[in-house]
């Protein structure tokens, strides 16, 4: 049979045998299993049938939940850019002002390179490690690679992103043994690297709106302060004039690429809960945690314990539930806190873990003097504590078993009994 | 007295090809075989050589560690072959059956008068002892240990497995005899669990505590019932025995003959007309497989059910503990973009573009494809949905993988058998071999702590 008459399936099958045991096998298999689920069958022992989903499907579901955020982020990048230049429209109309070709085009040429660099560098390192260490290319980076462009400012230079991704994948994941073994969320490790390595770039009022950096110092200079940025500086009135609650909820505000639209994040979260891919326990308790901290701050302000000229006043008096619709809190709760590898693994632990993430996020957000946001720091911190939380939850189970054991009915061995009987008769 | 056990966590796997409740007599097999893999952890020491004649019920080998534990021939005939594997380990013992069966008869035991010691010795001598399994470790019971209770599950929830009520019908006398004997061997209770809607033959049996169980699989697994009724603690021993084995044991007690006859369900979507057959332990599966018709070229034959059984070839032999044989299609084919297409024809615990949750009662025709590759543990919280024990399954599996004996003990390895992890293995997104991990963990614990 000539090669031309072979189907793609057959040809790939032949190639698989060709590459078997060679060092390129992991790289080839990654491409092959991307096109076709393998012909692997269950072993002779153990279950002979398996459930329908695998890790690829799981990761793919998270990516599907992220796509609306990505598309919105593209439109928003253009919208924020043109609005900053021309002034925010008085009577905002979704179709006239937001969903326009100009906005999308500008967004696409600024956001897509971020996506390409993120996937390109990250997957290259994953493939490299897979080939060197001879393990399969695992799917973890598919989600990380999508998360990264969504949680960084739109004007992040591509080389910075490339360096950060390389750092995050190697130090955040591969040194621990790859997908499933890491302690810190890789996407947040990348974000944290950017934050600590290039602090002047990653904060302030310039990076959040495309073009603001280029125009600095020129006559056309524009400001792209985020809602939290305004509050940190005490410009509450100016912020309120520019953005209302609807803007914040629907996402027509400056911020990291994909994290501004609370509505789409909410829908993504509901989809993930419905599909049972992400833990609803973590999401619900993180929301409760952030509301609790917000209420405490509001209460402190109500009690008059903090003066109006204090630099924390604006953020502390910000209504407690609004914390959920600005900044990266909602995005972090839905897509990052629920990472099953770095989060708590027991159901009770998930409640504690989620609550503390919400609680600490708002706390850090208010008290962080350098940068008015705290979700990623809170999640990274709780990533470190997640095993401890699980440890104490599991101790409870072990203690229960230990208590039961104290009443155990242990009968002597029959041989021992016979020996004792013999001894007595003698 | 009956008590109710309601299981909430779990998953019913509905498959096509359930055995119809009619029984035929299988063609008599020429060769019968004992598969040594069935007796986990037993080192056999042969009593007879190749070419020797045996009667049904005559010992052919014993357990090297516990010498009084005898294993007997299911049929009379000539021992034709001892199949050995690596390092001369015995794999299979084959016996060419006589046309006319001859039985080794023992003196009958007076169940009312006999004491525990007498019954124990008699059962060990009869070859019925290996039917009794012990937890912890899920091995043939050690006759030197006294169990705190005996558990029997009279309820089937495993996919396509033989229905206990049907198999036991008309065998009440034998079951009663076996229960009478067993009850002398434990100072505790004999717990029997039946389905809450069933008309189980067990309801007429005396000397047991009856429990009514409801809920999805694994409600029918004896391990689940032990965990809910009287969980095993460190140092304790419980025995389990399968209902179909009570019949053989009971018949031996009543007549002195070891009659290895058994009603076997032949099921699975690869079988044309799945139904029940009466045959004997160790019979060639082909003697009843082809009578029902197999309409596939590539199928997998399983000794047992699809979750816990093991693969055999059609010319293989019925296992010592099995009363189910399943045949399902082999799934050795690629599927284009199978990992992100919507899935309608497979079962899934998630709803990630999988739609089995829409029709919970639909019957599926699953094949043996793994639907994905082996990965590290990533997703959490999924096992807990199908695992009704008060045990952390993921943590226990990891403790077994890193061979941490303390953790294994503390997290409850004494309470489980590999079959209890069949459902978590089924739903595992990372396609990890849970039952193998647990088996190796149990073996290690047995070896180190015993």
Short mmCIF file of C-alpha atoms in Angstrom, two decimals, chain B:
data_model
loop_
_atom_site.label_atom_id
_atom_site.label_comp_id
_atom_site.label_asym_id
_atom_site.label_seq_id
_atom_site.Cartn_x
_atom_site.Cartn_y
_atom_site.Cartn_z
CA UNK B 1 -33.66 -8.03 63.56
CA UNK B 2 -32.70 -5.89 60.63
CA UNK B 3 -30.95 -2.58 60.46
CA UNK B 4 -30.85 -0.14 57.60
CA UNK B 5 -27.70 1.13 55.96
CA UNK B 6 -28.11 3.91 53.48
CA UNK B 7 -25.19 4.70 51.21
CA UNK B 8 -25.26 8.12 49.56
CA UNK B 9 -21.87 8.37 47.92
CA UNK B 10 -21.13 6.14 44.99
CA UNK B 11 -21.83 5.61 41.35
CA UNK B 12 -23.96 3.08 39.57
CA UNK B 13 -22.39 1.90 36.36
CA UNK B 14 -25.23 0.61 34.21
CA UNK B 15 -23.96 -1.55 31.40
CA UNK B 16 -25.75 -3.40 28.66
CA UNK B 17 -25.61 -7.17 28.67
CA UNK B 18 -26.93 -8.13 32.08
CA UNK B 19 -27.44 -11.87 32.47
CA UNK B 20 -30.99 -13.04 31.97
CA UNK B 21 -32.30 -15.01 34.92
CA UNK B 22 -32.41 -18.43 33.30
CA UNK B 23 -29.91 -21.12 34.05
CA UNK B 24 -28.52 -23.66 31.64
CA UNK B 25 -26.15 -26.47 32.34
CA UNK B 26 -22.76 -25.78 30.81
CA UNK B 27 -21.06 -28.43 28.69
CA UNK B 28 -18.78 -30.51 30.90
CA UNK B 29 -15.26 -29.27 30.67
CA UNK B 30 -12.47 -31.69 29.79
CA UNK B 31 -9.81 -29.94 31.78
CA UNK B 32 -10.23 -28.04 35.04
CA UNK B 33 -7.61 -25.77 36.48
CA UNK B 34 -6.75 -24.04 39.71
CA UNK B 35 -5.31 -20.63 39.06
CA UNK B 36 -2.77 -19.88 41.78
CA UNK B 37 -3.16 -16.15 41.18
CA UNK B 38 -6.52 -16.45 42.91
CA UNK B 39 -4.85 -17.22 46.22
CA UNK B 40 -2.98 -14.04 46.87
CA UNK B 41 0.12 -14.41 49.01
CA UNK B 42 -0.04 -18.20 49.29
CA UNK B 43 3.10 -20.18 48.57
CA UNK B 44 1.92 -23.60 47.39
CA UNK B 45 3.65 -26.83 48.26
CA UNK B 46 2.52 -29.71 46.06
CA UNK B 47 1.22 -32.90 47.63
CA UNK B 48 0.98 -34.93 44.43
CA UNK B 49 2.96 -35.09 41.23
CA UNK B 50 2.01 -34.77 37.60
CA UNK B 51 0.28 -37.88 36.35
CA UNK B 52 -1.28 -38.78 39.70
CA UNK B 53 -4.97 -39.60 40.01
CA UNK B 54 -7.10 -37.46 42.33
CA UNK B 55 -10.65 -37.59 43.57
CA UNK B 56 -12.83 -34.52 43.80
CA UNK B 57 -12.07 -32.94 47.16
CA UNK B 58 -8.66 -34.55 47.47
CA UNK B 59 -5.87 -32.19 48.54
CA UNK B 60 -3.39 -31.25 45.82
CA UNK B 61 -1.29 -28.66 47.61
CA UNK B 62 -1.04 -26.84 50.91
CA UNK B 63 0.03 -23.43 52.08
CA UNK B 64 3.72 -23.52 52.92
CA UNK B 65 3.33 -21.00 55.73
CA UNK B 66 0.25 -22.57 57.34
CA UNK B 67 0.59 -26.25 56.67
CA UNK B 68 -2.84 -27.36 57.76
CA UNK B 69 -4.46 -25.18 55.07
CA UNK B 70 -5.24 -27.56 52.22
CA UNK B 71 -6.37 -26.81 48.71
CA UNK B 72 -8.37 -29.52 47.02
CA UNK B 73 -9.20 -30.63 43.52
CA UNK B 74 -12.60 -29.51 42.25
CA UNK B 75 -13.01 -32.67 40.17
CA UNK B 76 -11.69 -36.20 39.98
CA UNK B 77 -9.25 -37.10 37.30
CA UNK B 78 -5.58 -37.02 36.40
CA UNK B 79 -3.29 -34.15 37.28
CA UNK B 80 -1.94 -33.53 33.79
CA UNK B 81 0.12 -30.39 34.05
CA UNK B 82 1.66 -27.95 36.51
CA UNK B 83 2.25 -24.74 34.59
CA UNK B 84 5.18 -22.82 36.02
CA UNK B 85 6.31 -19.28 35.45
CA UNK B 86 9.44 -17.33 36.29
CA UNK B 87 11.58 -18.86 39.07
CA UNK B 88 9.50 -22.03 38.80
CA UNK B 89 6.56 -20.36 40.47
CA UNK B 90 3.42 -22.43 40.01
CA UNK B 91 0.84 -20.57 37.93
CA UNK B 92 -1.82 -23.13 37.10
CA UNK B 93 -2.57 -26.73 38.04
CA UNK B 94 -4.53 -28.61 35.38
CA UNK B 95 -6.63 -31.69 35.95
CA UNK B 96 -8.05 -33.87 33.17
CA UNK B 97 -11.49 -34.78 34.45
CA UNK B 98 -12.93 -38.29 34.61
CA UNK B 99 -16.18 -39.02 32.83
CA UNK B 100 -17.61 -40.38 36.07
CA UNK B 101 -16.84 -38.19 39.02
CA UNK B 102 -15.50 -39.82 42.17
CA UNK B 103 -15.64 -37.94 45.44
CA UNK B 104 -13.46 -38.14 48.48
CA UNK B 105 -15.99 -38.46 51.28
CA UNK B 106 -15.40 -37.37 54.82
CA UNK B 107 -17.33 -38.26 57.94
CA UNK B 108 -20.25 -35.95 58.47
CA UNK B 109 -19.97 -33.50 61.31
CA UNK B 110 -22.66 -33.09 63.89
CA UNK B 111 -23.00 -29.33 63.72
CA UNK B 112 -24.88 -29.11 66.99
CA UNK B 113 -22.26 -30.93 69.05
CA UNK B 114 -19.05 -29.97 67.32
CA UNK B 115 -16.91 -27.33 68.99
CA UNK B 116 -14.96 -24.57 67.31
CA UNK B 117 -11.74 -26.52 67.15
CA UNK B 118 -13.40 -29.48 65.47
CA UNK B 119 -15.07 -27.30 62.87
CA UNK B 120 -11.90 -25.38 62.18
CA UNK B 121 -9.90 -28.55 61.61
CA UNK B 122 -12.64 -30.02 59.47
CA UNK B 123 -12.93 -26.95 57.26
CA UNK B 124 -9.17 -26.78 56.81
CA UNK B 125 -9.11 -30.45 55.83
CA UNK B 126 -12.08 -30.11 53.49
CA UNK B 127 -10.58 -27.49 51.23
CA UNK B 128 -13.41 -25.11 52.08
CA UNK B 129 -11.20 -22.92 54.22
CA UNK B 130 -9.80 -20.80 51.34
CA UNK B 131 -13.34 -19.50 50.76
CA UNK B 132 -12.98 -17.57 54.01
CA UNK B 133 -11.11 -14.33 53.50
CA UNK B 134 -9.69 -12.10 56.13
CA UNK B 135 -9.39 -8.38 56.59
CA UNK B 136 -7.04 -6.65 57.13
CA UNK B 137 -4.92 -7.54 54.10
CA UNK B 138 -7.66 -9.22 52.05
CA UNK B 139 -6.06 -12.67 52.06
CA UNK B 140 -7.19 -16.21 52.84
CA UNK B 141 -8.04 -16.20 56.54
CA UNK B 142 -5.36 -17.19 58.98
CA UNK B 143 -6.89 -20.03 61.06
CA UNK B 144 -4.82 -18.99 64.05
CA UNK B 145 -6.65 -15.67 64.42
CA UNK B 146 -10.09 -15.23 65.92
CA UNK B 147 -12.34 -12.87 64.00
CA UNK B 148 -14.40 -10.29 65.84
CA UNK B 149 -17.20 -10.73 63.31
CA UNK B 150 -18.00 -12.34 59.98
CA UNK B 151 -19.46 -10.30 57.14
CA UNK B 152 -21.40 -11.61 54.18
CA UNK B 153 -22.78 -9.39 51.47
CA UNK B 154 -25.96 -10.74 49.94
CA UNK B 155 -26.42 -7.74 47.73
CA UNK B 156 -24.95 -7.08 44.30
CA UNK B 157 -24.35 -3.58 43.03
CA UNK B 158 -21.28 -4.21 40.89
CA UNK B 159 -21.94 -3.78 37.16
CA UNK B 160 -23.25 -6.97 35.51
CA UNK B 161 -22.34 -9.16 38.48
CA UNK B 162 -24.35 -12.29 39.28
CA UNK B 163 -27.44 -11.62 41.33
CA UNK B 164 -26.98 -13.18 44.76
CA UNK B 165 -30.69 -13.69 45.38
CA UNK B 166 -30.98 -15.66 42.16
CA UNK B 167 -27.86 -17.74 42.72
CA UNK B 168 -28.86 -18.68 46.26
CA UNK B 169 -32.45 -19.61 45.53
CA UNK B 170 -33.21 -23.13 46.72
CA UNK B 171 -29.92 -23.46 48.57
CA UNK B 172 -31.17 -22.32 51.98
CA UNK B 173 -30.33 -25.63 53.64
CA UNK B 174 -26.68 -25.47 52.61
CA UNK B 175 -26.37 -21.80 53.55
CA UNK B 176 -27.88 -22.49 56.96
CA UNK B 177 -25.38 -25.29 57.59
CA UNK B 178 -22.45 -23.09 56.64
CA UNK B 179 -23.71 -20.26 58.86
CA UNK B 180 -24.14 -22.68 61.77
CA UNK B 181 -20.56 -23.82 61.40
CA UNK B 182 -19.12 -20.34 60.96
CA UNK B 183 -21.00 -18.97 63.95
CA UNK B 184 -18.97 -21.27 66.20
CA UNK B 185 -15.73 -19.80 64.92
CA UNK B 186 -16.36 -16.26 66.06
CA UNK B 187 -17.36 -14.87 69.42
CA UNK B 188 -18.94 -12.00 67.52
CA UNK B 189 -21.85 -11.71 65.13
CA UNK B 190 -22.38 -12.85 61.57
CA UNK B 191 -23.53 -9.77 59.69
CA UNK B 192 -25.40 -10.34 56.45
CA UNK B 193 -26.46 -7.44 54.26
CA UNK B 194 -29.21 -7.68 51.68
CA UNK B 195 -30.81 -5.16 49.35
CA UNK B 196 -33.67 -3.31 50.97
CA UNK B 197 -36.18 -4.34 48.35
CA UNK B 198 -35.00 -7.88 47.77
CA UNK B 199 -36.60 -11.12 48.80
CA UNK B 200 -33.32 -12.63 49.74
CA UNK B 201 -33.03 -16.26 50.81
CA UNK B 202 -31.03 -14.87 53.71
CA UNK B 203 -34.23 -13.60 55.33
CA UNK B 204 -35.04 -17.20 56.28
CA UNK B 205 -31.62 -17.97 57.71
CA UNK B 206 -31.17 -18.11 61.47
CA UNK B 207 -28.21 -17.06 63.55
CA UNK B 208 -27.34 -13.92 61.62
CA UNK B 209 -27.83 -10.19 61.97
CA UNK B 210 -29.55 -8.98 58.83
CA UNK B 211 -28.89 -5.49 57.48
CA UNK B 212 -30.79 -3.84 54.69
CA UNK B 213 -28.64 -1.82 52.35
CA UNK B 214 -29.67 0.75 49.79
CA UNK B 215 -27.80 3.12 47.55
CA UNK B 216 -25.50 3.08 44.56
CA UNK B 217 -22.44 0.91 44.09
CA UNK B 218 -20.33 0.25 46.27
CA UNK B 219 -23.24 -0.35 48.68
CA UNK B 220 -23.04 -4.04 47.81
CA UNK B 221 -19.35 -4.41 48.57
CA UNK B 222 -18.65 -6.12 51.84
CA UNK B 223 -15.97 -3.52 52.67
CA UNK B 224 -18.51 -0.70 52.58
CA UNK B 225 -20.81 -2.66 54.85
CA UNK B 226 -18.02 -3.42 57.33
CA UNK B 227 -17.13 0.26 57.45
CA UNK B 228 -20.72 1.22 58.23
CA UNK B 229 -21.55 -1.64 60.62
CA UNK B 230 -18.41 -2.32 62.62
CA UNK B 231 -15.19 -0.89 61.19
CA UNK B 232 -11.92 -2.74 61.62
CA UNK B 233 -9.38 -1.33 64.04
CA UNK B 234 -5.72 -2.09 64.26
CA UNK B 235 -5.23 -5.58 65.64
CA UNK B 236 -8.76 -6.72 64.90
CA UNK B 237 -9.63 -9.36 62.35
CA UNK B 238 -12.87 -9.87 60.46
CA UNK B 239 -13.74 -12.57 58.00
CA UNK B 240 -15.69 -12.22 54.80
CA UNK B 241 -17.13 -14.94 52.65
CA UNK B 242 -19.03 -14.77 49.41
CA UNK B 243 -22.59 -16.18 49.44
CA UNK B 244 -21.98 -18.60 46.57
CA UNK B 245 -19.13 -20.16 48.55
CA UNK B 246 -21.44 -20.76 51.50
CA UNK B 247 -23.28 -23.25 49.30
CA UNK B 248 -20.18 -25.36 48.65
CA UNK B 249 -19.18 -25.16 52.28
CA UNK B 250 -22.69 -26.06 53.42
CA UNK B 251 -22.94 -29.01 51.09
CA UNK B 252 -19.65 -30.32 52.37
CA UNK B 253 -20.85 -30.01 55.95
CA UNK B 254 -24.12 -31.79 55.17
CA UNK B 255 -22.88 -34.57 52.90
CA UNK B 256 -19.12 -34.75 53.36
CA UNK B 257 -18.60 -34.21 49.62
CA UNK B 258 -16.71 -31.28 48.13
CA UNK B 259 -18.97 -30.36 45.25
CA UNK B 260 -17.42 -27.43 43.40
CA UNK B 261 -20.59 -26.71 41.42
CA UNK B 262 -21.44 -23.09 40.99
CA UNK B 263 -23.98 -20.92 39.18
CA UNK B 264 -22.12 -18.43 37.04
CA UNK B 265 -23.47 -15.35 35.30
CA UNK B 266 -22.12 -14.85 31.81
CA UNK B 267 -22.69 -11.18 31.01
CA UNK B 268 -21.45 -8.27 28.95
CA UNK B 269 -22.24 -6.53 25.73
CA UNK B 270 -20.03 -8.87 23.69
CA UNK B 271 -22.23 -11.83 24.57
CA UNK B 272 -25.28 -12.44 22.36
CA UNK B 273 -27.58 -14.00 24.94
CA UNK B 274 -26.16 -13.43 28.41
CA UNK B 275 -27.51 -15.77 31.08
CA UNK B 276 -26.57 -18.07 33.95
CA UNK B 277 -24.80 -21.41 33.71
CA UNK B 278 -24.12 -24.13 36.22
CA UNK B 279 -20.57 -25.31 36.02
CA UNK B 280 -17.68 -26.06 38.34
CA UNK B 281 -14.81 -24.09 39.75
CA UNK B 282 -11.90 -24.22 37.34
CA UNK B 283 -13.97 -25.14 34.28
CA UNK B 284 -12.86 -23.92 30.88
CA UNK B 285 -14.75 -20.73 30.15
CA UNK B 286 -15.14 -21.69 26.51
CA UNK B 287 -17.48 -24.51 27.60
CA UNK B 288 -20.23 -22.01 28.23
CA UNK B 289 -18.98 -18.87 26.50
CA UNK B 290 -19.67 -19.92 22.93
CA UNK B 291 -23.00 -21.52 23.81
CA UNK B 292 -24.26 -17.98 24.39
CA UNK B 293 -22.67 -16.63 21.25
CA UNK B 294 -20.04 -13.95 20.94
CA UNK B 295 -20.55 -11.49 18.14
CA UNK B 296 -17.28 -9.59 18.27
CA UNK B 297 -13.85 -10.33 16.90
CA UNK B 298 -12.04 -8.32 19.55
CA UNK B 299 -13.42 -8.67 23.02
CA UNK B 300 -12.03 -8.89 26.50
CA UNK B 301 -12.99 -11.77 28.71
CA UNK B 302 -12.95 -11.05 32.42
CA UNK B 303 -13.03 -13.48 35.34
CA UNK B 304 -15.28 -11.48 37.62
CA UNK B 305 -16.96 -8.13 37.08
CA UNK B 306 -15.59 -5.25 35.03
CA UNK B 307 -14.37 -3.35 38.08
CA UNK B 308 -12.49 -6.01 40.03
CA UNK B 309 -12.05 -9.04 37.80
CA UNK B 310 -9.00 -10.09 35.85
CA UNK B 311 -8.46 -10.75 32.20
CA UNK B 312 -8.50 -14.32 30.92
CA UNK B 313 -8.31 -15.84 27.49
CA UNK B 314 -11.38 -17.66 26.20
CA UNK B 315 -9.52 -20.95 26.77
CA UNK B 316 -8.88 -19.84 30.36
CA UNK B 317 -10.55 -21.17 33.46
CA UNK B 318 -13.21 -19.97 35.86
CA UNK B 319 -11.58 -18.43 38.94
CA UNK B 320 -11.85 -19.88 42.42
CA UNK B 321 -13.83 -16.95 43.82
CA UNK B 322 -15.74 -15.86 40.72
CA UNK B 323 -19.37 -16.37 39.91
CA UNK B 324 -19.40 -13.83 37.11
CA UNK B 325 -17.71 -13.87 33.74
CA UNK B 326 -17.92 -10.71 31.67
CA UNK B 327 -17.15 -10.12 28.01
CA UNK B 328 -16.89 -6.53 26.76
CA UNK B 329 -15.47 -5.05 23.57
CA UNK B 330 -11.77 -4.27 23.48
CA UNK B 331 -11.22 -0.54 22.91
CA UNK B 332 -7.84 -0.47 21.20
CA UNK B 333 -8.60 2.28 18.74
CA UNK B 334 -7.81 5.97 18.47
CA UNK B 335 -10.49 8.59 18.65
CA UNK B 336 -10.09 11.82 16.75
CA UNK B 337 -10.13 14.78 19.18
CA UNK B 338 -11.67 12.41 21.70
CA UNK B 339 -10.52 14.57 24.57
CA UNK B 340 -12.61 17.62 23.76
CA UNK B 341 -15.57 16.30 21.81
CA UNK B 342 -18.91 16.12 23.61
CA UNK B 343 -19.32 12.57 24.91
CA UNK B 344 -22.67 10.81 24.92
CA UNK B 345 -21.73 7.14 24.97
CA UNK B 346 -19.55 6.96 28.05
CA UNK B 347 -20.04 7.41 31.76
CA UNK B 348 -18.45 10.31 33.56
CA UNK B 349 -18.58 11.65 37.11
CA UNK B 350 -18.09 15.21 35.81
CA UNK B 351 -20.15 17.28 33.43
CA UNK B 352 -17.28 18.54 31.33
CA UNK B 353 -19.04 18.10 27.99
CA UNK B 354 -19.99 14.64 29.11
CA UNK B 355 -23.67 13.98 29.26
CA UNK B 356 -24.16 10.78 31.25
CA UNK B 357 -25.69 12.89 34.05
CA UNK B 358 -28.68 13.64 31.80
CA UNK B 359 -29.82 10.02 31.77
CA UNK B 360 -28.77 8.33 34.98
CA UNK B 361 -30.57 5.11 34.12
CA UNK B 362 -29.31 4.74 30.58
CA UNK B 363 -27.31 1.60 29.96
CA UNK B 364 -23.93 2.04 28.36
CA UNK B 365 -21.75 -0.18 26.22
CA UNK B 366 -18.29 0.66 27.54
CA UNK B 367 -15.11 -0.75 26.05
CA UNK B 368 -11.70 -1.17 27.62
CA UNK B 369 -10.18 2.06 26.30
CA UNK B 370 -8.60 4.12 29.07
CA UNK B 371 -9.95 7.36 27.52
CA UNK B 372 -6.70 9.10 28.29
CA UNK B 373 -3.20 8.63 29.49
CA UNK B 374 -1.67 7.99 32.87
CA UNK B 375 -0.93 11.23 34.75
CA UNK B 376 0.08 12.44 38.19
CA UNK B 377 -2.74 13.03 40.67
CA UNK B 378 -4.14 16.45 39.84
CA UNK B 379 -7.86 16.72 40.43
CA UNK B 380 -9.09 16.52 44.02
CA UNK B 381 -12.49 15.95 45.56
CA UNK B 382 -13.64 13.52 42.90
CA UNK B 383 -12.86 10.30 44.73
CA UNK B 384 -14.72 11.47 47.80
CA UNK B 385 -17.91 11.61 45.73
CA UNK B 386 -17.85 7.87 45.08
CA UNK B 387 -16.08 6.64 48.20
CA UNK B 388 -18.46 6.16 51.12
CA UNK B 389 -15.85 5.20 53.73
CA UNK B 390 -14.78 7.48 56.55
CA UNK B 391 -11.32 7.46 54.99
CA UNK B 392 -9.41 10.00 52.90
CA UNK B 393 -8.86 8.01 49.70
CA UNK B 394 -6.37 10.29 47.96
CA UNK B 395 -4.20 10.62 51.04
CA UNK B 396 -4.28 6.86 51.66
CA UNK B 397 -3.26 6.16 48.07
CA UNK B 398 -0.38 8.59 48.33
CA UNK B 399 0.73 7.07 51.63
CA UNK B 400 0.81 3.66 49.91
CA UNK B 401 2.76 5.04 46.98
CA UNK B 402 5.48 6.51 49.19
CA UNK B 403 5.42 3.41 51.45
CA UNK B 404 4.83 5.42 54.63
CA UNK B 405 3.76 2.65 57.01
CA UNK B 406 2.65 4.97 59.83
CA UNK B 407 0.43 7.00 57.57
CA UNK B 408 -0.99 3.88 55.94
CA UNK B 409 -2.00 2.53 59.34
CA UNK B 410 -3.38 5.82 60.59
CA UNK B 411 -5.34 6.60 57.46
CA UNK B 412 -7.15 3.27 57.61
CA UNK B 413 -5.46 0.79 55.31
CA UNK B 414 -6.57 -2.04 57.64
CA UNK B 415 -10.16 -1.38 56.69
CA UNK B 416 -9.91 -1.66 52.94
CA UNK B 417 -9.36 -4.22 50.22
CA UNK B 418 -8.35 -3.36 46.67
CA UNK B 419 -11.93 -3.82 45.45
CA UNK B 420 -13.04 -0.90 47.63
CA UNK B 421 -10.94 1.36 45.44
CA UNK B 422 -12.43 0.11 42.18
CA UNK B 423 -14.81 3.04 41.84
CA UNK B 424 -12.19 5.66 42.60
CA UNK B 425 -10.04 3.97 39.98
CA UNK B 426 -12.92 4.09 37.52
CA UNK B 427 -13.49 7.83 37.95
CA UNK B 428 -9.78 8.71 38.20
CA UNK B 429 -8.97 11.42 35.68
CA UNK B 430 -5.26 10.71 36.02
CA UNK B 431 -5.88 7.02 35.19
CA UNK B 432 -3.91 5.82 38.18
CA UNK B 433 -4.07 2.11 39.08
CA UNK B 434 -5.68 2.49 42.51
CA UNK B 435 -6.34 -1.19 43.17
CA UNK B 436 -2.76 -2.08 42.39
CA UNK B 437 -1.48 0.68 44.67
CA UNK B 438 -3.68 -0.54 47.53
CA UNK B 439 -2.72 -4.17 46.93
CA UNK B 440 0.97 -3.31 47.09
CA UNK B 441 0.37 -1.21 50.20
CA UNK B 442 -1.44 -4.09 51.90
CA UNK B 443 1.32 -6.51 50.95
CA UNK B 444 3.95 -4.19 52.37
CA UNK B 445 2.04 -3.70 55.59
CA UNK B 446 1.52 -7.45 55.92
CA UNK B 447 5.18 -8.10 55.36
CA UNK B 448 6.36 -5.42 57.78
CA UNK B 449 3.74 -5.64 60.53
CA UNK B 450 1.75 -8.81 59.76
#
